[in-house]
Every structure is written in C-alpha cells, then in structure tokens.
Short mmCIF file of C-alpha atoms and ligand atoms in Angstrom, two decimals:
data_model
loop_
_atom_site.label_atom_id
_atom_site.label_comp_id
_atom_site.label_asym_id
_atom_site.label_seq_id
_atom_site.Cartn_x
_atom_site.Cartn_y
_atom_site.Cartn_z
CA MET A 1 -8.86 -11.82 -32.20
CA GLU A 2 -7.42 -10.76 -35.38
CA ILE A 3 -3.83 -11.82 -35.90
CA SER A 4 -1.28 -9.43 -38.10
CA ILE A 5 1.71 -11.87 -38.15
CA GLU A 6 1.66 -15.65 -37.91
CA VAL A 7 4.92 -17.83 -37.95
CA LYS A 8 4.88 -21.55 -37.53
CA ASN A 9 7.52 -23.92 -37.06
CA LEU A 10 10.09 -21.76 -38.77
CA ASN A 11 13.55 -22.95 -39.29
CA LYS A 12 16.80 -21.80 -40.86
CA HIS A 13 20.30 -23.00 -40.99
CA TYR A 14 23.60 -21.74 -42.61
CA GLY A 15 25.91 -24.55 -43.20
CA ASN A 16 25.43 -26.71 -40.19
CA ARG A 17 24.44 -24.06 -37.73
CA ILE A 18 21.02 -23.77 -37.07
CA VAL A 19 20.04 -19.83 -36.58
CA VAL A 20 16.10 -19.97 -36.28
CA ASN A 21 15.10 -23.22 -34.47
CA ASN A 22 11.45 -24.35 -34.77
CA LEU A 23 10.29 -20.64 -33.97
CA ASN A 24 6.45 -19.94 -33.35
CA LEU A 25 4.98 -16.45 -33.06
CA THR A 26 1.82 -14.95 -33.02
CA VAL A 27 1.20 -11.05 -33.16
CA LYS A 28 -2.17 -9.67 -32.72
CA LYS A 29 -3.61 -6.50 -34.60
CA GLY A 30 -2.34 -3.47 -32.56
CA GLU A 31 -0.12 -5.30 -30.54
CA VAL A 32 3.62 -4.22 -29.96
CA PHE A 33 5.90 -7.22 -29.90
CA GLY A 34 9.31 -7.39 -28.90
CA LEU A 35 12.02 -10.13 -30.45
CA LEU A 36 14.79 -9.89 -27.77
CA GLY A 37 17.96 -11.97 -27.49
CA PRO A 38 21.81 -11.42 -27.40
CA ASN A 39 23.96 -10.39 -30.55
CA GLY A 40 23.83 -13.28 -32.71
CA ALA A 41 20.47 -15.03 -31.50
CA GLY A 42 19.06 -14.81 -34.63
CA LYS A 43 16.59 -11.92 -34.61
CA SER A 44 17.51 -10.08 -37.87
CA THR A 45 17.39 -13.53 -39.63
CA THR A 46 13.88 -13.94 -38.27
CA ILE A 47 12.70 -10.73 -39.35
CA ASP A 48 14.32 -11.20 -42.75
CA CYS A 49 12.60 -14.90 -43.06
CA ILE A 50 9.14 -13.38 -42.05
CA LEU A 51 9.46 -10.69 -44.41
CA GLY A 52 10.40 -13.20 -47.26
CA LEU A 53 13.54 -11.26 -47.83
CA LYS A 54 15.67 -14.38 -46.92
CA SER A 55 14.78 -18.05 -47.83
CA PHE A 56 13.96 -20.37 -44.82
CA ASP A 57 14.19 -24.25 -44.79
CA ASN A 58 10.59 -24.84 -43.76
CA GLY A 59 7.86 -23.38 -41.68
CA SER A 60 5.08 -20.75 -42.62
CA VAL A 61 4.62 -17.13 -42.34
CA ARG A 62 1.44 -15.23 -42.68
CA ILE A 63 1.40 -11.37 -42.43
CA LEU A 64 -2.04 -9.78 -42.87
CA GLY A 65 -3.04 -13.23 -43.99
CA MET A 66 -0.73 -12.85 -46.78
CA ASP A 67 2.42 -15.37 -47.85
CA PRO A 68 5.38 -12.69 -47.97
CA THR A 69 7.19 -14.94 -50.38
CA LYS A 70 4.40 -14.93 -52.99
CA GLU A 71 2.34 -11.76 -52.47
CA ARG A 72 5.38 -9.25 -51.99
CA LYS A 73 3.98 -6.31 -53.87
CA ARG A 74 0.66 -6.40 -52.19
CA LEU A 75 2.07 -6.88 -48.85
CA PHE A 76 4.65 -4.12 -49.04
CA GLU A 77 1.78 -1.59 -49.88
CA ARG A 78 0.63 -2.12 -46.15
CA VAL A 79 3.88 -2.97 -44.29
CA GLY A 80 6.64 -0.80 -43.23
CA VAL A 81 10.28 -1.92 -42.74
CA GLN A 82 13.38 -0.60 -41.22
CA LEU A 83 16.32 -3.02 -41.35
CA GLN A 84 19.51 -2.58 -39.57
CA SER A 85 21.69 -2.10 -42.65
CA SER A 86 19.91 0.58 -44.68
CA SER A 87 21.93 1.62 -47.40
CA TYR A 88 21.05 4.72 -49.48
CA GLN A 89 22.13 5.46 -53.24
CA GLY A 90 25.15 7.91 -53.66
CA ASN A 91 24.57 11.53 -53.18
CA ILE A 92 20.69 11.33 -52.70
CA ARG A 93 19.19 14.20 -50.33
CA ILE A 94 17.09 13.59 -47.42
CA GLY A 95 14.29 15.68 -49.27
CA GLU A 96 14.86 13.41 -52.34
CA ILE A 97 14.97 10.05 -50.41
CA CYS A 98 11.50 10.65 -48.98
CA GLU A 99 9.80 12.01 -52.09
CA GLU A 100 11.13 8.71 -53.89
CA MET A 101 9.80 6.53 -51.16
CA ALA A 102 6.38 8.50 -51.20
CA ALA A 103 6.09 8.10 -54.64
CA LEU A 104 5.88 4.28 -54.37
CA TYR A 105 2.74 4.46 -52.21
CA ARG A 106 -0.83 5.13 -52.98
CA SER A 107 -1.33 7.07 -49.91
CA PRO A 108 2.09 7.98 -48.18
CA ALA A 109 2.33 9.81 -45.12
CA ASN A 110 3.02 13.54 -45.19
CA TYR A 111 6.98 13.05 -44.99
CA ASP A 112 7.21 16.84 -44.07
CA ASP A 113 5.25 16.28 -40.70
CA LEU A 114 7.45 13.09 -40.23
CA LEU A 115 10.72 15.12 -40.95
CA ALA A 116 9.50 18.11 -38.05
CA GLN A 117 8.60 15.26 -35.87
CA PHE A 118 12.09 13.60 -35.94
CA LYS A 119 13.95 17.06 -36.41
CA LEU A 120 15.54 16.30 -39.38
CA ASP A 121 13.59 18.75 -41.32
CA GLN A 122 16.48 21.32 -41.38
CA TYR A 123 18.66 18.75 -43.44
CA GLN A 124 16.05 18.39 -46.41
CA LYS A 125 18.59 19.72 -48.63
CA GLN A 126 21.52 17.70 -47.56
CA PRO A 127 23.18 14.42 -48.88
CA VAL A 128 22.08 11.35 -46.62
CA ALA A 129 25.72 10.76 -46.70
CA LYS A 130 26.45 13.73 -44.38
CA LEU A 131 24.27 12.68 -41.64
CA SER A 132 25.53 11.46 -38.63
CA GLY A 133 25.01 7.81 -37.52
CA GLY A 134 22.17 8.58 -35.06
CA GLU A 135 20.23 10.82 -37.78
CA LYS A 136 20.80 8.09 -40.47
CA GLN A 137 18.89 5.97 -37.82
CA LYS A 138 16.22 8.34 -37.35
CA LEU A 139 15.84 8.55 -41.26
CA SER A 140 15.61 4.98 -41.59
CA VAL A 141 12.62 4.64 -39.04
CA LEU A 142 10.82 7.68 -40.73
CA LEU A 143 11.48 5.96 -44.25
CA ALA A 144 9.62 2.92 -42.87
CA LEU A 145 6.65 4.99 -41.77
CA ILE A 146 6.03 6.65 -45.47
CA PRO A 147 3.97 3.70 -46.63
CA GLN A 148 1.56 4.43 -43.67
CA PRO A 149 1.82 0.66 -42.71
CA GLU A 150 -0.71 -1.31 -40.62
CA VAL A 151 2.34 -3.51 -39.70
CA LEU A 152 5.85 -1.99 -39.01
CA PHE A 153 8.76 -3.79 -38.80
CA LEU A 154 11.77 -2.28 -36.78
CA ASP A 155 15.22 -3.94 -36.29
CA GLU A 156 16.91 -2.34 -33.22
CA LEU A 157 15.04 0.99 -33.79
CA THR A 158 16.90 3.40 -31.58
CA THR A 159 20.38 2.14 -31.37
CA GLY A 160 22.65 4.98 -31.80
CA LEU A 161 20.32 7.87 -30.91
CA ASP A 162 20.83 10.18 -28.18
CA THR A 163 17.86 10.52 -25.32
CA GLU A 164 16.11 12.97 -27.07
CA ALA A 165 15.67 11.32 -30.48
CA ARG A 166 14.71 8.13 -28.55
CA ARG A 167 11.74 9.71 -26.89
CA ALA A 168 11.02 11.40 -30.21
CA VAL A 169 10.89 8.11 -31.87
CA TRP A 170 9.06 6.52 -28.73
CA ASP A 171 6.33 9.27 -29.19
CA VAL A 172 5.77 8.76 -32.69
CA LEU A 173 5.34 5.01 -32.30
CA ILE A 174 3.06 5.10 -29.06
CA ASP A 175 0.92 7.66 -30.98
CA LEU A 176 0.79 5.21 -34.08
CA LYS A 177 0.21 2.30 -31.84
CA GLU A 178 -2.87 4.05 -30.65
CA LYS A 179 -4.34 4.37 -33.92
CA GLY A 180 -3.95 0.63 -34.20
CA LEU A 181 -0.34 -0.19 -35.94
CA THR A 182 0.83 -3.28 -35.40
CA LEU A 183 4.81 -3.17 -34.26
CA PHE A 184 7.30 -5.87 -34.53
CA LEU A 185 10.64 -4.76 -33.30
CA THR A 186 14.02 -5.89 -31.87
CA SER A 187 15.80 -3.96 -29.28
CA HIS A 188 19.03 -4.36 -26.88
CA TYR A 189 17.50 -1.49 -24.46
CA MET A 190 15.22 -2.96 -21.77
CA ASP A 191 13.82 0.37 -20.82
CA GLU A 192 12.63 0.71 -24.25
CA VAL A 193 10.88 -2.66 -24.49
CA GLU A 194 9.09 -1.85 -21.12
CA VAL A 195 7.92 1.47 -22.53
CA LEU A 196 6.71 -0.10 -25.80
CA CYS A 197 6.20 -3.65 -26.04
CA ASP A 198 3.05 -5.62 -25.02
CA ARG A 199 4.74 -8.89 -25.52
CA ILE A 200 8.09 -10.06 -26.05
CA CYS A 201 9.88 -13.30 -27.31
CA ILE A 202 13.26 -14.00 -25.83
CA ILE A 203 15.16 -16.22 -28.18
CA ASN A 204 19.00 -17.65 -28.12
CA ARG A 205 20.81 -19.75 -30.88
CA GLY A 206 17.24 -18.92 -32.81
CA HIS A 207 15.23 -20.93 -30.39
CA ALA A 208 12.50 -19.35 -28.13
CA LEU A 209 12.97 -19.33 -24.57
CA VAL A 210 9.93 -17.53 -23.33
CA THR A 211 7.18 -15.77 -24.98
CA ASP A 212 4.93 -13.49 -22.38
CA THR A 213 3.84 -9.88 -21.34
CA VAL A 214 6.45 -7.98 -19.77
CA PRO A 215 4.75 -7.72 -16.42
CA GLU A 216 4.11 -11.55 -16.43
CA LEU A 217 7.80 -12.26 -16.94
CA ILE A 218 9.09 -9.93 -14.46
CA LYS A 219 6.28 -11.49 -11.91
CA ARG A 220 7.78 -15.06 -12.77
CA SER A 221 11.19 -14.08 -12.31
CA PRO A 222 12.87 -13.20 -8.88
CA TYR A 223 13.17 -9.63 -9.85
CA GLN A 224 11.55 -6.44 -10.38
CA ARG A 225 12.99 -4.97 -13.54
CA LEU A 226 12.90 -6.58 -16.88
CA GLU A 227 16.50 -6.34 -17.44
CA ASP A 228 17.30 -8.56 -14.46
CA ALA A 229 14.50 -10.87 -15.38
CA TYR A 230 15.98 -11.04 -19.00
CA LEU A 231 19.32 -11.75 -17.67
CA TRP A 232 17.76 -14.50 -15.50
CA VAL A 233 16.31 -16.19 -18.65
CA MET A 234 19.38 -15.97 -20.28
CA LYS A 235 21.59 -17.19 -17.84
CA GLU A 236 19.97 -20.42 -16.95
CA GLU A 237 18.14 -20.58 -20.45
CA ILE A 238 15.12 -21.14 -18.16
CA ALA A 239 12.51 -21.90 -20.52
CA VAL A 240 9.51 -20.02 -18.79
N1 ATP B 1 24.68 -14.50 -44.57
C1 ATP B 1 25.01 -15.51 -43.61
N2 ATP B 1 25.91 -16.47 -43.62
C2 ATP B 1 25.95 -17.12 -42.50
N3 ATP B 1 25.93 -16.86 -41.24
C3 ATP B 1 24.96 -16.06 -41.15
C4 ATP B 1 24.53 -14.99 -42.03
N4 ATP B 1 23.72 -13.88 -41.63
C5 ATP B 1 23.70 -14.13 -40.35
N5 ATP B 1 24.59 -15.16 -40.08
C6 ATP B 1 24.87 -15.85 -38.64
O1 ATP B 1 23.50 -16.03 -38.00
C7 ATP B 1 23.52 -15.71 -36.80
C8 ATP B 1 22.16 -14.85 -36.15
O2 ATP B 1 22.39 -13.58 -36.84
P1 ATP B 1 21.59 -12.47 -36.71
O3 ATP B 1 21.81 -11.23 -37.43
O4 ATP B 1 20.06 -13.04 -37.11
O5 ATP B 1 21.49 -12.19 -34.99
P2 ATP B 1 21.03 -10.88 -34.51
O6 ATP B 1 20.02 -11.73 -33.11
O7 ATP B 1 20.14 -10.18 -35.28
O8 ATP B 1 22.27 -10.35 -33.67
P3 ATP B 1 22.26 -8.79 -33.23
O9 ATP B 1 21.62 -8.35 -31.98
O10 ATP B 1 24.00 -8.55 -33.08
O11 ATP B 1 22.16 -7.82 -34.43
C9 ATP B 1 24.87 -14.98 -36.32
O12 ATP B 1 25.60 -16.02 -36.04
C10 ATP B 1 25.32 -14.72 -37.89
O13 ATP B 1 26.64 -14.61 -37.53
#
C-alpha cells in the first residue's frame, strides 16, 4: 500500500488552547480523505500544519515521503492547494492569474480546458476582483489543479457554489480520482462527503473522534444517512 500523506502525533496550540490534539492520519495513494468537524474544530489549522504553512508543537508529517517543512519547493511541484481564504493581487485578470500559476510548473494543466470545465472561460479578461464569491471559489479550486498535482488539498471546496457549479467541481474531482489523484478535503456538506470521500475523520477541538469509511460509520450508527451519523458522533462525542 502506497501512502501519500502520513501524520503522526500532531499537536498545535494557540496560547493555552490546544487546537490540534495528538492527531494521527494516514491517507493512501488514490484515496479521497475528508477531514470533518464543526466550525473551529481545527480543520484548517491541521491542513496548514500538514502543508508546513503553520508551525506545530510536535509530531511529524510526510507528504509523498517528503517533510513539508524542509522540502517545500520539491513538494509543491507535486501538490495542489486550495485554501479557505485565497487572496489575489490587485486588478489581476482571470487569464493572467492562470498564466502566472502555470508558469511556476514544469508541466502545468491546460488551463483553457479547466476554465471551460468550470464555466469561467467567458471571464478570462475580467479582473478577479469582479467575480462573484462562488466564481472566486471555483477559480481557487481551478488554480489548485494547474500543477497537475498528485495530491490535492481542498479546504471547504464548494462553499458558496450553486448546485450546478458544485456538480461541475465534483465531476472534475471524480475524473481526477479515477486517474489516481489523492485528495484531502474539508467540507461541511455531508452529501458532498458521501459522493466524494472514501474515508473520513471527524474531529472536535482538534481531537479525532472517529476515522472510518462512510458506509462503515453509517453502519455503526443507529442511522442510515451520513449527516445523522455525523451528528450522532458529535452529540455524544462518541469515539467509535
Ligand atoms: N492565528 C490564530 N490565533 C489564535 N487562534 C486561532 C488562530 N487561527 C485559528 N485559531 C483558532 O483555532 C481554532 C481552530 O480554527 P480552524 O480555522 O482550524 O477551524 P476549522 O475547523 O477550520 O473551522 P471552520 O469550519 O469554521 O473553517 C478556532 O477556534 C480558531 O479561532
């Protein structure tokens, strides 16, 4: 079994508050892994620590066998990242930002194709600042795909997207998954998690309550839907 992401005993605190509490995660190559939990549970902080964007107290992280704090340049040739708060420079246009991104990589994806898939092609010459919230969100996912990554991190991938746009993003991701992409995502939408994720980890206050496949978690709960099973785990903080 090839491992894409390995997190061991990860801990992080802010002041006297523990935000990531002894987290252990293993994501296999080609797997779609969902990190779930309520607002403030520590999902984004965990992603930032995994990617080496935030320092952590102790623990170890490997992505594709590399240490993100030490091998950042080599790692980001092979890893795509879409973070919750993407900010873009001044008046940059959609076509320009795609071109800038593509220029950073040896074999970038064809961004014209991605723009068409995400229905953003008609905005190529428009400043990013003029896009709607949902369009900006789609653009941030698109930009994360430009490196043709082997591992893709998506933090709240479809927040703010309309139904059609959500489906378009899912379709692109399912297609890439079939080609072997490893995906690490966070989402508050359980329908999305059911469609996309092979395995999930539910965290609260930085602590893992459960790590399992979606069908297994549902089977272990008294419910038939992931949303109910999730609420069941959260309500009792049942460590299953
Ligand atoms: N720079 C910081 N300084 C102090 N506290 C922080 C900082 N960044 C995040 N936190 C706190 O850490 C906790 C975890 O935040 P994080 O953004 O990781 O949660 P999350 O699970 O991604 O939440 P959401 O689902 O709302 O995006 C929150 O309570 C947040 O207020």
